[in-house]
Amino acid sequence: FIELLLGLRRPSSGTIYINQTPIHTVILDHFYLNCVSYLIQDSEIMFNTVEKNIKYAIETNDENKYNYLVNEFNLESLTKIDEFNPNTLSGGQKQRIKLARAFYKNSDLLILDEPSTALDYKGIQTLKKIISEAKRNRIIIIVTHDSEIQSLADQNIFSFK
């Protein structure tokens, strides 16, 4: 489903539209860079600072938003490290950096694939808060098995028990 939505695969029948425009006619590079934030399960963390990981490939520089996300996702201690080795981070730390990156970008569409992976209880509560705030201004598609995260949905497209 996500691959179809992102234009990485063509549908076997029918057409997917973005604002009444068939997705196969959209310049996807522009669309992805400017309109979509996508948190995939296997995204990487770079050997660099927290700030550069969060702001990676994003042209805007919103210090208030950056500081808010660093605070909310409890990343302050990592911001004091000049350059870290991602292999020394816990799964939860990596996930919180990737989530901050996804929410930092001012995209119209935010796609989160298993966003609560490796998060502890506090991290999940923070994620729920941030999703609740962000969904007022953008479309958010979440792929999750986590019932707490599912409860935030305005609409469930698929639900497997």
PDB file of C-alpha atoms in Angstrom:
ATOM      1  CA  PHE A   1       0.000   0.000   0.000  1.00  0.00           C
ATOM      2  CA  ILE A   2       2.695   2.498   0.984  1.00  0.00           C
ATOM      3  CA  GLU A   3       4.741   1.716  -2.125  1.00  0.00           C
ATOM      4  CA  LEU A   4       1.688   2.427  -4.289  1.00  0.00           C
ATOM      5  CA  LEU A   5       0.973   5.639  -2.443  1.00  0.00           C
ATOM      6  CA  LEU A   6       4.544   6.839  -2.881  1.00  0.00           C
ATOM      7  CA  GLY A   7       4.580   5.961  -6.565  1.00  0.00           C
ATOM      8  CA  LEU A   8       7.258   3.301  -6.114  1.00  0.00           C
ATOM      9  CA  ARG A   9       4.926   0.728  -7.673  1.00  0.00           C
ATOM     10  CA  ARG A  10       2.227   1.144 -10.262  1.00  0.00           C
ATOM     11  CA  PRO A  11      -1.215  -0.195  -9.460  1.00  0.00           C
ATOM     12  CA  SER A  12      -2.313  -3.233 -11.457  1.00  0.00           C
ATOM     13  CA  SER A  13      -5.544  -1.365 -12.158  1.00  0.00           C
ATOM     14  CA  GLY A  14      -6.950   2.055 -11.420  1.00  0.00           C
ATOM     15  CA  THR A  15      -5.128   5.310 -10.719  1.00  0.00           C
ATOM     16  CA  ILE A  16      -3.848   6.970  -7.566  1.00  0.00           C
ATOM     17  CA  TYR A  17      -4.328  10.736  -7.387  1.00  0.00           C
ATOM     18  CA  ILE A  18      -2.592  13.489  -5.458  1.00  0.00           C
ATOM     19  CA  ASN A  19      -4.850  16.549  -5.323  1.00  0.00           C
ATOM     20  CA  GLN A  20      -6.756  15.407  -8.420  1.00  0.00           C
ATOM     21  CA  THR A  21      -3.505  14.727 -10.327  1.00  0.00           C
ATOM     22  CA  PRO A  22      -2.576  11.151 -11.315  1.00  0.00           C
ATOM     23  CA  ILE A  23       0.500  10.195  -9.297  1.00  0.00           C
ATOM     24  CA  HIS A  24       2.315   8.872 -12.372  1.00  0.00           C
ATOM     25  CA  THR A  25       2.286  12.420 -13.841  1.00  0.00           C
ATOM     26  CA  VAL A  26       3.683  14.094 -10.720  1.00  0.00           C
ATOM     27  CA  ILE A  27       7.379  14.898 -10.604  1.00  0.00           C
ATOM     28  CA  LEU A  28       8.033  12.550  -7.730  1.00  0.00           C
ATOM     29  CA  ASP A  29      11.393  13.981  -6.665  1.00  0.00           C
ATOM     30  CA  HIS A  30       9.759  17.353  -6.033  1.00  0.00           C
ATOM     31  CA  PHE A  31       6.775  15.709  -4.383  1.00  0.00           C
ATOM     32  CA  TYR A  32       8.901  13.647  -1.981  1.00  0.00           C
ATOM     33  CA  LEU A  33      11.279  16.472  -1.099  1.00  0.00           C
ATOM     34  CA  ASN A  34       8.591  19.062  -0.497  1.00  0.00           C
ATOM     35  CA  CYS A  35       5.379  17.301   0.445  1.00  0.00           C
ATOM     36  CA  VAL A  36       6.139  13.980   2.166  1.00  0.00           C
ATOM     37  CA  SER A  37       7.824  12.836   5.358  1.00  0.00           C
ATOM     38  CA  TYR A  38       8.263   9.089   5.531  1.00  0.00           C
ATOM     39  CA  LEU A  39       9.498   7.117   8.513  1.00  0.00           C
ATOM     40  CA  ILE A  40      10.438   3.645   7.372  1.00  0.00           C
ATOM     41  CA  GLN A  41      11.358   0.859   9.748  1.00  0.00           C
ATOM     42  CA  ASP A  42      14.881   0.486   8.423  1.00  0.00           C
ATOM     43  CA  SER A  43      15.888   4.137   8.019  1.00  0.00           C
ATOM     44  CA  GLU A  44      19.426   4.971   9.008  1.00  0.00           C
ATOM     45  CA  ILE A  45      21.017   7.296  11.510  1.00  0.00           C
ATOM     46  CA  MET A  46      24.168   9.040  10.265  1.00  0.00           C
ATOM     47  CA  PHE A  47      27.534   9.350  11.997  1.00  0.00           C
ATOM     48  CA  ASN A  48      26.911  12.974  12.914  1.00  0.00           C
ATOM     49  CA  THR A  49      25.107  15.206  15.391  1.00  0.00           C
ATOM     50  CA  VAL A  50      21.489  14.882  16.474  1.00  0.00           C
ATOM     51  CA  GLU A  51      20.764  18.225  14.826  1.00  0.00           C
ATOM     52  CA  LYS A  52      22.168  17.154  11.454  1.00  0.00           C
ATOM     53  CA  ASN A  53      20.267  13.872  11.662  1.00  0.00           C
ATOM     54  CA  ILE A  54      16.989  15.658  12.358  1.00  0.00           C
ATOM     55  CA  LYS A  55      17.482  18.451   9.813  1.00  0.00           C
ATOM     56  CA  TYR A  56      18.933  16.188   7.114  1.00  0.00           C
ATOM     57  CA  ALA A  57      17.861  17.275   3.586  1.00  0.00           C
ATOM     58  CA  ILE A  58      15.388  19.820   4.954  1.00  0.00           C
ATOM     59  CA  GLU A  59      15.832  23.375   3.708  1.00  0.00           C
ATOM     60  CA  THR A  60      13.957  25.196   6.468  1.00  0.00           C
ATOM     61  CA  ASN A  61      15.668  26.025   9.724  1.00  0.00           C
ATOM     62  CA  ASP A  62      13.091  26.302  12.494  1.00  0.00           C
ATOM     63  CA  GLU A  63      15.029  26.406  15.763  1.00  0.00           C
ATOM     64  CA  ASN A  64      11.863  26.568  17.875  1.00  0.00           C
ATOM     65  CA  LYS A  65      10.472  23.423  16.277  1.00  0.00           C
ATOM     66  CA  TYR A  66      13.851  21.668  16.495  1.00  0.00           C
ATOM     67  CA  ASN A  67      14.206  22.521  20.211  1.00  0.00           C
ATOM     68  CA  TYR A  68      10.610  21.475  20.876  1.00  0.00           C
ATOM     69  CA  LEU A  69      11.128  18.063  19.242  1.00  0.00           C
ATOM     70  CA  VAL A  70      14.499  17.506  20.955  1.00  0.00           C
ATOM     71  CA  ASN A  71      12.841  18.261  24.291  1.00  0.00           C
ATOM     72  CA  GLU A  72       9.684  16.210  23.661  1.00  0.00           C
ATOM     73  CA  PHE A  73      11.576  13.173  22.349  1.00  0.00           C
ATOM     74  CA  ASN A  74      14.064  13.416  25.244  1.00  0.00           C
ATOM     75  CA  LEU A  75      17.142  13.882  23.050  1.00  0.00           C
ATOM     76  CA  GLU A  76      18.839  16.681  25.026  1.00  0.00           C
ATOM     77  CA  SER A  77      21.684  14.504  26.317  1.00  0.00           C
ATOM     78  CA  LEU A  78      22.533  13.385  22.784  1.00  0.00           C
ATOM     79  CA  THR A  79      22.744  16.984  21.530  1.00  0.00           C
ATOM     80  CA  LYS A  80      25.836  17.464  23.698  1.00  0.00           C
ATOM     81  CA  ILE A  81      27.790  14.911  21.632  1.00  0.00           C
ATOM     82  CA  ASP A  82      29.722  16.483  18.724  1.00  0.00           C
ATOM     83  CA  GLU A  83      29.479  13.390  16.552  1.00  0.00           C
ATOM     84  CA  PHE A  84      28.174  10.022  17.626  1.00  0.00           C
ATOM     85  CA  ASN A  85      28.393   6.520  16.307  1.00  0.00           C
ATOM     86  CA  PRO A  86      24.838   5.324  15.660  1.00  0.00           C
ATOM     87  CA  ASN A  87      25.891   1.799  16.656  1.00  0.00           C
ATOM     88  CA  THR A  88      26.276   3.011  20.244  1.00  0.00           C
ATOM     89  CA  LEU A  89      22.656   4.212  20.432  1.00  0.00           C
ATOM     90  CA  SER A  90      19.794   2.134  21.754  1.00  0.00           C
ATOM     91  CA  GLY A  91      16.917   1.219  19.474  1.00  0.00           C
ATOM     92  CA  GLY A  92      14.707   3.693  21.320  1.00  0.00           C
ATOM     93  CA  GLN A  93      17.209   6.544  20.896  1.00  0.00           C
ATOM     94  CA  LYS A  94      17.487   5.847  17.166  1.00  0.00           C
ATOM     95  CA  GLN A  95      13.703   5.717  16.802  1.00  0.00           C
ATOM     96  CA  ARG A  96      13.238   9.003  18.654  1.00  0.00           C
ATOM     97  CA  ILE A  97      15.783  10.726  16.362  1.00  0.00           C
ATOM     98  CA  LYS A  98      14.008   9.329  13.279  1.00  0.00           C
ATOM     99  CA  LEU A  99      10.626  10.444  14.598  1.00  0.00           C
ATOM    100  CA  ALA A 100      11.944  13.948  15.316  1.00  0.00           C
ATOM    101  CA  ARG A 101      13.255  14.041  11.720  1.00  0.00           C
ATOM    102  CA  ALA A 102       9.870  13.013  10.306  1.00  0.00           C
ATOM    103  CA  PHE A 103       7.954  15.579  12.385  1.00  0.00           C
ATOM    104  CA  TYR A 104      10.507  18.372  11.847  1.00  0.00           C
ATOM    105  CA  LYS A 105       9.773  18.541   8.133  1.00  0.00           C
ATOM    106  CA  ASN A 106       6.711  20.653   7.303  1.00  0.00           C
ATOM    107  CA  SER A 107       5.156  18.144   4.951  1.00  0.00           C
ATOM    108  CA  ASP A 108       1.549  17.839   3.854  1.00  0.00           C
ATOM    109  CA  LEU A 109       1.710  14.052   4.134  1.00  0.00           C
ATOM    110  CA  LEU A 110       3.400  12.151   6.935  1.00  0.00           C
ATOM    111  CA  ILE A 111       3.732   8.383   6.630  1.00  0.00           C
ATOM    112  CA  LEU A 112       4.834   6.475   9.720  1.00  0.00           C
ATOM    113  CA  ASP A 113       5.660   2.779   9.443  1.00  0.00           C
ATOM    114  CA  GLU A 114       5.591   1.189  12.914  1.00  0.00           C
ATOM    115  CA  PRO A 115       6.491   4.448  14.677  1.00  0.00           C
ATOM    116  CA  SER A 116       6.342   3.001  18.202  1.00  0.00           C
ATOM    117  CA  THR A 117       9.000   0.361  17.502  1.00  0.00           C
ATOM    118  CA  ALA A 118      11.645   0.275  20.266  1.00  0.00           C
ATOM    119  CA  LEU A 119       9.957   3.041  22.282  1.00  0.00           C
ATOM    120  CA  ASP A 120       9.344   2.702  26.002  1.00  0.00           C
ATOM    121  CA  TYR A 121       6.094   3.781  27.666  1.00  0.00           C
ATOM    122  CA  LYS A 122       7.197   7.433  27.949  1.00  0.00           C
ATOM    123  CA  GLY A 123       8.313   7.475  24.309  1.00  0.00           C
ATOM    124  CA  ILE A 124       4.938   6.109  23.177  1.00  0.00           C
ATOM    125  CA  GLN A 125       3.101   8.749  25.217  1.00  0.00           C
ATOM    126  CA  THR A 126       5.250  11.460  23.623  1.00  0.00           C
ATOM    127  CA  LEU A 127       4.603  10.014  20.166  1.00  0.00           C
ATOM    128  CA  LYS A 128       0.863  10.034  20.804  1.00  0.00           C
ATOM    129  CA  LYS A 129       1.013  13.677  21.878  1.00  0.00           C
ATOM    130  CA  ILE A 130       3.053  14.729  18.832  1.00  0.00           C
ATOM    131  CA  ILE A 131       0.784  12.815  16.426  1.00  0.00           C
ATOM    132  CA  SER A 132      -2.303  14.405  18.000  1.00  0.00           C
ATOM    133  CA  GLU A 133      -0.814  17.869  17.524  1.00  0.00           C
ATOM    134  CA  ALA A 134       0.459  17.220  13.997  1.00  0.00           C
ATOM    135  CA  LYS A 135      -2.715  15.676  12.620  1.00  0.00           C
ATOM    136  CA  ARG A 136      -4.492  19.023  12.843  1.00  0.00           C
ATOM    137  CA  ASN A 137      -2.362  20.381   9.984  1.00  0.00           C
ATOM    138  CA  ARG A 138      -1.520  17.417   7.776  1.00  0.00           C
ATOM    139  CA  ILE A 139      -2.535  14.005   6.599  1.00  0.00           C
ATOM    140  CA  ILE A 140      -0.886  11.245   8.612  1.00  0.00           C
ATOM    141  CA  ILE A 141      -0.885   7.631   7.517  1.00  0.00           C
ATOM    142  CA  ILE A 142       0.268   5.178  10.153  1.00  0.00           C
ATOM    143  CA  VAL A 143       1.070   1.517   9.686  1.00  0.00           C
ATOM    144  CA  THR A 144       1.097  -0.038  13.147  1.00  0.00           C
ATOM    145  CA  HIS A 145       0.278  -3.054  15.270  1.00  0.00           C
ATOM    146  CA  ASP A 146       0.185  -0.867  18.387  1.00  0.00           C
ATOM    147  CA  SER A 147      -3.402  -0.415  19.588  1.00  0.00           C
ATOM    148  CA  GLU A 148      -2.489   2.793  21.478  1.00  0.00           C
ATOM    149  CA  ILE A 149      -1.255   4.366  18.254  1.00  0.00           C
ATOM    150  CA  GLN A 150      -4.229   2.988  16.306  1.00  0.00           C
ATOM    151  CA  SER A 151      -6.564   4.731  18.752  1.00  0.00           C
ATOM    152  CA  LEU A 152      -5.349   8.109  17.428  1.00  0.00           C
ATOM    153  CA  ALA A 153      -6.730   7.449  13.959  1.00  0.00           C
ATOM    154  CA  ASP A 154      -9.644   9.443  12.653  1.00  0.00           C
ATOM    155  CA  GLN A 155     -10.244   6.557  10.281  1.00  0.00           C
ATOM    156  CA  ASN A 156      -8.895   2.994  10.077  1.00  0.00           C
ATOM    157  CA  ILE A 157      -8.424   1.782   6.517  1.00  0.00           C
ATOM    158  CA  PHE A 158      -7.300  -1.737   7.403  1.00  0.00           C
ATOM    159  CA  SER A 159      -7.371  -3.409  10.753  1.00  0.00           C
ATOM    160  CA  PHE A 160      -6.247  -6.980  11.282  1.00  0.00           C
ATOM    161  CA  LYS A 161      -6.913  -8.861  14.469  1.00  0.00           C
TER     162      LYS A 161
END
